mmCIF file of C-alpha atoms and ligand atoms in Angstrom:
data_model
loop_
_atom_site.group_PDB
_atom_site.id
_atom_site.type_symbol
_atom_site.label_atom_id
_atom_site.label_comp_id
_atom_site.label_asym_id
_atom_site.label_seq_id
_atom_site.Cartn_x
_atom_site.Cartn_y
_atom_site.Cartn_z
ATOM 1 C CA UNK A 807 -17.039 127.755 142.965
ATOM 2 C CA UNK A 808 -13.562 126.459 143.714
ATOM 3 C CA UNK A 809 -11.137 126.817 140.757
ATOM 4 C CA UNK A 810 -11.929 125.897 137.190
ATOM 5 C CA UNK A 811 -10.604 122.568 135.916
ATOM 6 C CA UNK A 812 -8.597 122.765 132.703
ATOM 7 C CA UNK A 813 -8.185 119.391 130.989
ATOM 8 C CA UNK A 814 -6.046 118.758 127.947
ATOM 9 C CA UNK A 815 -6.534 115.030 127.680
ATOM 10 C CA UNK A 816 -9.610 112.849 127.324
ATOM 11 C CA UNK A 817 -8.952 110.685 130.379
ATOM 12 C CA UNK A 818 -8.734 113.603 132.814
ATOM 13 C CA UNK A 819 -11.764 115.261 131.213
ATOM 14 C CA UNK A 820 -13.779 112.106 131.782
ATOM 15 C CA UNK A 821 -12.661 111.952 135.421
ATOM 16 C CA UNK A 822 -13.769 115.540 136.062
ATOM 17 C CA UNK A 823 -17.189 114.933 134.506
ATOM 18 C CA UNK A 824 -17.630 111.674 136.409
ATOM 19 C CA UNK A 825 -16.834 113.421 139.677
ATOM 20 C CA UNK A 826 -19.402 116.146 138.955
ATOM 21 C CA UNK A 827 -21.997 113.575 137.994
ATOM 22 C CA UNK A 828 -21.220 111.645 141.176
ATOM 23 C CA UNK A 829 -22.229 114.763 143.098
ATOM 24 C CA UNK A 830 -25.564 114.711 141.298
ATOM 25 C CA UNK A 831 -24.703 117.641 139.029
ATOM 26 C CA UNK A 832 -26.391 118.035 135.641
ATOM 27 C CA UNK A 833 -23.730 118.494 132.947
ATOM 28 C CA UNK A 834 -24.179 121.403 130.525
ATOM 29 C CA UNK A 835 -21.790 121.462 127.584
ATOM 30 C CA UNK A 836 -20.757 124.379 125.342
ATOM 31 C CA UNK A 837 -18.515 123.335 122.420
ATOM 32 C CA UNK A 838 -16.532 126.172 120.803
ATOM 33 C CA UNK A 839 -13.479 126.883 118.670
ATOM 34 C CA UNK A 840 -12.305 129.598 121.058
ATOM 35 C CA UNK A 841 -11.520 133.298 120.420
ATOM 36 C CA UNK A 842 -14.505 133.718 122.699
ATOM 37 C CA UNK A 843 -16.869 136.666 122.373
ATOM 38 C CA UNK A 844 -20.237 137.625 123.871
ATOM 39 C CA UNK A 845 -22.024 135.097 121.644
ATOM 40 C CA UNK A 846 -20.098 132.267 123.276
ATOM 41 C CA UNK A 847 -20.528 133.790 126.725
ATOM 42 C CA UNK A 848 -24.313 133.858 126.224
ATOM 43 C CA UNK A 849 -24.209 130.070 125.729
ATOM 44 C CA UNK A 850 -22.191 129.611 128.922
ATOM 45 C CA UNK A 851 -24.714 131.770 130.778
ATOM 46 C CA UNK A 852 -27.634 129.791 129.357
ATOM 47 C CA UNK A 853 -25.921 126.579 130.463
ATOM 48 C CA UNK A 854 -25.414 127.978 133.919
ATOM 49 C CA UNK A 855 -29.030 129.022 134.247
ATOM 50 C CA UNK A 856 -30.438 125.579 133.649
ATOM 51 C CA UNK A 857 -27.697 122.976 133.789
ATOM 52 C CA UNK A 858 -25.512 123.599 136.800
ATOM 53 C CA UNK A 859 -22.096 122.154 135.982
ATOM 54 C CA UNK A 860 -20.871 124.011 132.880
ATOM 55 C CA UNK A 861 -18.136 122.565 130.714
ATOM 56 C CA UNK A 862 -16.726 124.499 127.740
ATOM 57 C CA UNK A 863 -14.587 122.887 125.047
ATOM 58 C CA UNK A 864 -12.137 124.895 122.979
ATOM 59 C CA UNK A 865 -10.866 123.051 119.942
ATOM 60 C CA UNK A 866 -10.132 124.434 116.484
ATOM 61 C CA UNK A 867 -11.158 121.320 114.609
ATOM 62 C CA UNK A 868 -8.987 120.841 111.493
ATOM 63 C CA UNK A 869 -11.395 118.407 109.813
ATOM 64 C CA UNK A 870 -14.092 121.032 109.332
ATOM 65 C CA UNK A 871 -11.827 123.388 107.371
ATOM 66 C CA UNK A 872 -11.329 123.053 103.626
ATOM 67 C CA UNK A 873 -7.797 123.015 102.173
ATOM 68 C CA UNK A 874 -7.969 126.711 101.212
ATOM 69 C CA UNK A 875 -9.764 127.886 104.304
ATOM 70 C CA UNK A 876 -8.523 129.719 107.383
ATOM 71 C CA UNK A 877 -7.499 126.842 109.706
ATOM 72 C CA UNK A 878 -3.928 128.127 109.988
ATOM 73 C CA UNK A 879 -4.877 131.697 110.780
ATOM 74 C CA UNK A 880 -8.048 131.058 112.804
ATOM 75 C CA UNK A 881 -7.795 133.375 115.855
ATOM 76 C CA UNK A 882 -6.455 131.642 118.964
ATOM 77 C CA UNK A 883 -6.316 133.191 122.446
ATOM 78 C CA UNK A 884 -6.019 130.455 125.035
ATOM 79 C CA UNK A 885 -5.166 132.665 127.968
ATOM 80 C CA UNK A 886 -7.933 135.204 127.230
ATOM 81 C CA UNK A 887 -10.445 132.405 126.628
ATOM 82 C CA UNK A 888 -9.693 130.712 129.947
ATOM 83 C CA UNK A 889 -10.128 134.025 131.717
ATOM 84 C CA UNK A 890 -13.499 134.570 130.007
ATOM 85 C CA UNK A 891 -14.658 131.056 130.850
ATOM 86 C CA UNK A 892 -13.701 131.573 134.474
ATOM 87 C CA UNK A 893 -15.435 134.951 134.632
ATOM 88 C CA UNK A 894 -18.580 133.513 133.047
ATOM 89 C CA UNK A 895 -18.727 130.756 135.662
ATOM 90 C CA UNK A 896 -17.602 127.680 133.714
ATOM 91 C CA UNK A 897 -16.407 124.923 136.035
ATOM 92 C CA UNK A 898 -14.343 123.007 133.511
ATOM 93 C CA UNK A 899 -12.673 123.618 130.151
ATOM 94 C CA UNK A 900 -11.610 120.907 127.723
ATOM 95 C CA UNK A 901 -8.651 122.063 125.616
ATOM 96 C CA UNK A 902 -7.421 119.059 123.647
ATOM 97 C CA UNK A 903 -4.697 119.191 121.032
ATOM 98 C CA UNK A 904 -5.161 117.754 117.542
ATOM 99 C CA UNK A 905 -3.126 114.635 118.430
ATOM 100 C CA UNK A 906 -5.363 113.941 121.417
ATOM 101 C CA UNK A 907 -8.502 114.145 119.295
ATOM 102 C CA UNK A 908 -7.186 112.437 116.153
ATOM 103 C CA UNK A 909 -4.307 110.159 117.128
ATOM 104 C CA UNK A 910 -3.065 108.710 113.864
ATOM 105 C CA UNK A 911 -5.919 110.328 111.926
ATOM 106 C CA UNK A 912 -9.470 109.031 111.908
ATOM 107 C CA UNK A 913 -11.416 106.687 109.670
ATOM 108 C CA UNK A 914 -14.933 107.214 110.969
ATOM 109 C CA UNK A 915 -17.097 110.050 109.731
ATOM 110 C CA UNK A 916 -20.653 111.047 110.565
ATOM 111 C CA UNK A 917 -22.658 112.369 107.653
ATOM 112 C CA UNK A 918 -26.138 113.800 108.190
ATOM 113 C CA UNK A 919 -27.564 113.504 104.724
ATOM 114 C CA UNK A 920 -29.856 116.093 103.206
ATOM 115 C CA UNK A 921 -29.095 118.775 105.779
ATOM 116 C CA UNK A 922 -25.348 118.837 105.078
ATOM 117 C CA UNK A 923 -25.400 119.486 101.336
ATOM 118 C CA UNK A 924 -27.405 122.721 101.141
ATOM 119 C CA UNK A 925 -26.534 126.326 102.070
ATOM 120 C CA UNK A 926 -22.974 126.370 103.515
ATOM 121 C CA UNK A 927 -22.499 122.688 102.649
ATOM 122 C CA UNK A 928 -22.651 123.519 98.961
ATOM 123 C CA UNK A 929 -19.782 125.987 99.340
ATOM 124 C CA UNK A 930 -17.791 124.112 101.974
ATOM 125 C CA UNK A 931 -17.768 120.451 100.905
ATOM 126 C CA UNK A 932 -17.117 118.111 103.824
ATOM 127 C CA UNK A 933 -17.472 120.910 106.371
ATOM 128 C CA UNK A 934 -20.521 119.505 108.134
ATOM 129 C CA UNK A 935 -19.112 115.968 108.197
ATOM 130 C CA UNK A 936 -16.180 117.444 110.111
ATOM 131 C CA UNK A 937 -18.561 119.282 112.428
ATOM 132 C CA UNK A 938 -20.896 116.322 113.061
ATOM 133 C CA UNK A 939 -17.972 113.980 113.680
ATOM 134 C CA UNK A 940 -16.151 116.229 116.126
ATOM 135 C CA UNK A 941 -19.370 117.063 117.981
ATOM 136 C CA UNK A 942 -20.143 113.330 118.266
ATOM 137 C CA UNK A 943 -16.608 112.724 119.589
ATOM 138 C CA UNK A 944 -16.958 115.541 122.114
ATOM 139 C CA UNK A 945 -20.381 114.217 123.165
ATOM 140 C CA UNK A 946 -18.857 110.771 123.707
ATOM 141 C CA UNK A 947 -16.035 112.207 125.782
ATOM 142 C CA UNK A 948 -18.166 114.550 127.891
ATOM 143 C CA UNK A 949 -21.512 112.676 127.865
ATOM 144 C CA UNK A 950 -23.415 115.854 128.749
ATOM 145 C CA UNK A 951 -27.072 115.995 129.767
ATOM 146 C CA UNK A 952 -27.600 119.088 127.648
ATOM 147 C CA UNK A 953 -25.534 120.909 125.005
ATOM 148 C CA UNK A 954 -25.854 124.529 123.901
ATOM 149 C CA UNK A 955 -25.434 125.828 120.351
ATOM 150 C CA UNK A 956 -25.955 129.285 118.847
ATOM 151 C CA UNK A 957 -28.675 129.865 116.262
ATOM 152 C CA UNK A 958 -26.067 131.955 114.473
ATOM 153 C CA UNK A 959 -24.978 128.636 112.935
ATOM 154 C CA UNK A 960 -28.511 127.503 112.149
ATOM 155 C CA UNK A 961 -27.477 124.755 109.754
ATOM 156 C CA UNK A 962 -24.997 123.351 112.264
ATOM 157 C CA UNK A 963 -27.714 123.391 114.938
ATOM 158 C CA UNK A 964 -30.161 121.549 112.649
ATOM 159 C CA UNK A 965 -27.495 118.946 111.821
ATOM 160 C CA UNK A 966 -26.475 118.382 115.437
ATOM 161 C CA UNK A 967 -30.123 118.060 116.507
ATOM 162 C CA UNK A 968 -30.762 115.520 113.771
ATOM 163 C CA UNK A 969 -27.601 113.555 114.570
ATOM 164 C CA UNK A 970 -28.452 113.412 118.284
ATOM 165 C CA UNK A 971 -31.951 112.214 117.450
ATOM 166 C CA UNK A 972 -30.973 109.713 114.757
ATOM 167 C CA UNK A 973 -28.236 108.168 116.893
ATOM 168 C CA UNK A 974 -30.297 108.166 120.122
ATOM 169 C CA UNK A 975 -27.617 110.105 121.943
ATOM 170 C CA UNK A 976 -29.984 111.076 124.747
ATOM 171 C CA UNK A 977 -28.570 114.600 124.886
ATOM 172 C CA UNK A 978 -30.862 117.614 124.944
ATOM 173 C CA UNK A 979 -29.819 120.147 122.303
ATOM 174 C CA UNK A 980 -30.621 123.774 123.123
ATOM 175 C CA UNK A 981 -30.475 126.553 120.503
ATOM 176 C CA UNK A 982 -29.604 130.024 121.835
ATOM 177 C CA UNK A 983 -30.356 133.467 120.327
ATOM 178 C CA UNK A 984 -27.892 135.238 118.019
ATOM 179 C CA UNK A 985 -25.833 137.895 119.818
ATOM 180 C CA UNK A 986 -25.114 140.967 117.689
ATOM 181 C CA UNK A 987 -22.941 144.065 117.735
ATOM 182 C CA UNK A 988 -24.890 147.305 118.314
ATOM 183 C CA UNK A 989 -25.058 147.889 114.530
ATOM 184 C CA UNK A 990 -26.539 144.448 113.879
ATOM 185 C CA UNK A 991 -23.475 142.497 112.731
ATOM 186 C CA UNK A 992 -23.658 139.017 114.252
ATOM 187 C CA UNK A 993 -20.760 138.374 116.602
ATOM 188 C CA UNK A 994 -18.184 135.989 115.168
ATOM 189 C CA UNK A 995 -14.573 135.122 115.907
ATOM 190 C CA UNK A 996 -13.972 135.860 112.213
ATOM 191 C CA UNK A 997 -15.109 139.495 112.548
ATOM 192 C CA UNK A 998 -11.570 140.161 113.810
ATOM 193 C CA UNK A 999 -10.297 139.618 110.233
ATOM 194 C CA UNK A 1000 -12.394 142.443 108.782
ATOM 195 C CA UNK A 1001 -10.666 145.607 107.544
ATOM 196 C CA UNK A 1002 -12.504 148.720 108.837
ATOM 197 C CA UNK A 1003 -14.241 149.460 105.505
ATOM 198 C CA UNK A 1004 -15.379 145.842 105.183
ATOM 199 C CA UNK A 1005 -16.534 145.825 108.786
ATOM 200 C CA UNK A 1006 -18.823 148.749 107.986
ATOM 201 C CA UNK A 1007 -20.160 147.222 104.778
ATOM 202 C CA UNK A 1008 -20.773 143.885 106.444
ATOM 203 C CA UNK A 1009 -23.759 145.413 108.271
ATOM 204 C CA UNK A 1010 -25.588 144.981 104.944
ATOM 205 C CA UNK A 1011 -25.981 141.282 105.859
ATOM 206 C CA UNK A 1012 -28.199 142.108 108.794
ATOM 207 C CA UNK A 1013 -29.843 144.868 106.759
ATOM 208 C CA UNK A 1014 -30.786 142.313 104.109
ATOM 209 C CA UNK A 1015 -32.211 139.929 106.721
ATOM 210 C CA UNK A 1016 -34.297 142.738 108.217
ATOM 211 C CA UNK A 1017 -35.568 143.679 104.751
ATOM 212 C CA UNK A 1018 -36.614 140.071 104.141
ATOM 213 C CA UNK A 1019 -38.294 139.946 107.510
ATOM 214 C CA UNK A 1020 -40.121 143.231 106.903
ATOM 215 C CA UNK A 1021 -41.451 142.045 103.555
ATOM 216 C CA UNK A 1022 -42.658 138.735 104.906
ATOM 217 C CA UNK A 1023 -44.347 140.299 107.909
ATOM 218 C CA UNK A 1024 -46.073 142.798 105.630
ATOM 219 C CA UNK A 1025 -47.611 139.885 103.731
ATOM 220 C CA UNK A 1026 -45.238 139.075 100.874
ATOM 221 C CA UNK A 1027 -45.483 135.362 100.030
ATOM 222 C CA UNK A 1028 -43.310 134.955 96.948
ATOM 223 C CA UNK A 1029 -39.925 133.721 98.164
ATOM 224 C CA UNK A 1030 -38.210 134.767 94.901
ATOM 225 C CA UNK A 1031 -39.191 138.369 95.371
ATOM 226 C CA UNK A 1032 -38.170 138.277 99.062
ATOM 227 C CA UNK A 1033 -34.806 136.845 97.999
ATOM 228 C CA UNK A 1034 -34.453 139.566 95.350
ATOM 229 C CA UNK A 1035 -35.133 142.324 97.881
ATOM 230 C CA UNK A 1036 -32.588 140.839 100.295
ATOM 231 C CA UNK A 1037 -30.058 140.515 97.500
ATOM 232 C CA UNK A 1038 -30.425 144.222 96.626
ATOM 233 C CA UNK A 1039 -29.739 145.328 100.211
ATOM 234 C CA UNK A 1040 -26.806 142.935 100.574
ATOM 235 C CA UNK A 1041 -25.295 143.966 97.211
ATOM 236 C CA UNK A 1042 -25.400 147.624 98.258
ATOM 237 C CA UNK A 1043 -22.791 146.684 100.890
ATOM 238 C CA UNK A 1044 -20.504 145.513 98.064
ATOM 239 C CA UNK A 1045 -19.521 142.069 99.325
ATOM 240 C CA UNK A 1046 -16.632 140.518 97.380
ATOM 241 C CA UNK A 1047 -18.664 137.307 96.839
ATOM 242 C CA UNK A 1048 -22.167 136.219 97.736
ATOM 243 C CA UNK A 1049 -22.385 132.480 98.432
ATOM 244 C CA UNK A 1050 -26.145 132.467 98.952
ATOM 245 C CA UNK A 1051 -29.204 134.469 99.892
ATOM 246 C CA UNK A 1052 -31.806 131.886 100.798
ATOM 247 C CA UNK A 1053 -35.339 131.505 102.062
ATOM 248 C CA UNK A 1054 -35.590 127.976 103.454
ATOM 249 C CA UNK A 1055 -37.726 125.699 105.563
ATOM 250 C CA UNK A 1056 -36.244 125.931 109.101
ATOM 251 C CA UNK A 1057 -36.222 122.145 109.570
ATOM 252 C CA UNK A 1058 -35.380 120.667 106.184
ATOM 253 C CA UNK A 1059 -33.322 123.697 105.059
ATOM 254 C CA UNK A 1060 -34.810 123.259 101.577
ATOM 255 C CA UNK A 1061 -35.536 126.417 99.555
ATOM 256 C CA UNK A 1062 -39.209 127.358 99.608
ATOM 257 C CA UNK A 1063 -41.196 128.945 96.802
ATOM 258 C CA UNK A 1064 -43.956 130.373 98.924
ATOM 259 C CA UNK A 1065 -43.588 131.687 102.440
ATOM 260 C CA UNK A 1066 -45.851 129.753 104.788
ATOM 261 C CA UNK A 1067 -45.746 129.742 108.589
ATOM 262 C CA UNK A 1068 -42.052 129.882 109.452
ATOM 263 C CA UNK A 1069 -39.039 130.400 107.218
ATOM 264 C CA UNK A 1070 -35.351 130.824 107.808
ATOM 265 C CA UNK A 1071 -33.687 133.668 105.934
ATOM 266 C CA UNK A 1072 -30.022 132.790 105.523
ATOM 267 C CA UNK A 1073 -27.035 134.579 104.019
ATOM 268 C CA UNK A 1074 -23.372 133.766 103.440
ATOM 269 C CA UNK A 1075 -21.160 136.414 101.878
ATOM 270 C CA UNK A 1076 -17.500 137.365 101.754
ATOM 271 C CA UNK A 1077 -16.277 140.826 102.679
ATOM 272 C CA UNK A 1078 -12.681 141.127 101.594
ATOM 273 C CA UNK A 1079 -11.368 137.632 102.294
ATOM 274 C CA UNK A 1080 -13.648 137.046 105.277
ATOM 275 C CA UNK A 1081 -16.618 134.727 104.921
ATOM 276 C CA UNK A 1082 -19.556 135.684 107.134
ATOM 277 C CA UNK A 1083 -22.892 133.970 107.757
ATOM 278 C CA UNK A 1084 -26.076 135.119 109.417
ATOM 279 C CA UNK A 1085 -29.746 134.223 109.496
ATOM 280 C CA UNK A 1086 -33.127 135.236 110.806
ATOM 281 C CA UNK A 1087 -36.061 133.015 111.675
ATOM 282 C CA UNK A 1088 -39.332 134.654 110.597
ATOM 283 C CA UNK A 1089 -42.586 133.299 111.897
ATOM 284 C CA UNK A 1090 -45.818 134.569 110.460
ATOM 285 C CA UNK A 1091 -49.324 133.684 111.579
ATOM 286 C CA UNK A 1092 -50.682 131.172 109.006
ATOM 287 C CA UNK A 1093 -53.805 133.266 108.392
ATOM 288 C CA UNK A 1094 -51.750 136.092 106.769
HETATM 289 P P1 AMP B 1820 -17.569 128.682 117.142
HETATM 290 O O1 AMP B 1820 -16.543 128.956 118.191
HETATM 291 O O2 AMP B 1820 -17.663 129.747 116.098
HETATM 292 O O3 AMP B 1820 -17.507 127.287 116.589
HETATM 293 O O4 AMP B 1820 -18.968 128.760 117.891
HETATM 294 C C1 AMP B 1820 -19.235 128.003 119.035
HETATM 295 C C2 AMP B 1820 -20.688 128.151 119.398
HETATM 296 O O5 AMP B 1820 -20.993 129.519 119.634
HETATM 297 C C3 AMP B 1820 -21.634 127.689 118.268
HETATM 298 O O6 AMP B 1820 -22.728 126.995 118.829
HETATM 299 C C4 AMP B 1820 -22.063 128.985 117.657
HETATM 300 O O7 AMP B 1820 -23.322 128.929 117.022
HETATM 301 C C5 AMP B 1820 -22.113 129.897 118.872
HETATM 302 N N1 AMP B 1820 -22.030 131.300 118.450
HETATM 303 C C6 AMP B 1820 -21.074 131.869 117.674
HETATM 304 N N2 AMP B 1820 -21.367 133.164 117.439
HETATM 305 C C7 AMP B 1820 -22.544 133.409 118.069
HETATM 306 C C8 AMP B 1820 -23.392 134.553 118.192
HETATM 307 N N3 AMP B 1820 -23.078 135.711 117.614
HETATM 308 N N4 AMP B 1820 -24.516 134.434 118.914
HETATM 309 C C9 AMP B 1820 -24.851 133.257 119.508
HETATM 310 N N5 AMP B 1820 -24.109 132.143 119.430
HETATM 311 C C10 AMP B 1820 -22.972 132.215 118.723
#
């Protein structure tokens, strides 16, 4: 690989992609908000394995943050991120500023109904409209063959998949496994905010997911009792707020009453002032 292209404007990004496509390369795209960690790197590696030309975008998108959320203090590390992209084998990075992405604001919004209002959508109004819209913009700029998203953000993945399908974008959407710290905490750029005591307690999120999984795999069918068991484990970690502990259908994201074949266990909770999310897909043979 000869140097990595770093593009800050849409026109030069398009030129780089066109050149790669002209060489017959398949374009793999990894959209991120930066402060890259091993979770992000795993997406870049997945893209490299099956796409070829890997393009990473780093853009802290203001429209997906609520007025009292952490847009202003979201961790930013441009130099470190570029180094990590280079080391992971990315061939291009798109690093637009807010003015480049939203010159004079924007009047068009993509809303994926049904999937955007539940779970995190209930607690972060407008969040997924911001996500869907910026992902659509990035897709239009990059026009990738395939795009990679982490299952860590399961609702986001479901929304992006649905948007790509509904709008016939012709882009393959690949979901990648959740990368965790050795003690089970899902990697997140926001983990950097956690005070040491909160960092330790936050492992109760994964503990609660494992408890839910254990119960389901041992035959429990009543979603309310699974939720209750998860809630007890999570509460033992003393989160400052619990947004939700949910047992949902993996596709519709609607709460289920009885556990059938596959369910998504999903949690959002605050430790100190840090909001964390995590989930676990549990698949059980129908005969159980
Ligand atoms: P973000 O920078 O947080 O917007 O995340 C960019 C992409 O990385 C999204 O597709 C996330 O789902 C994915 N991602 C973030 N954390 C993880 C993780 N721990 N494991 C796998 N993918 C992740």
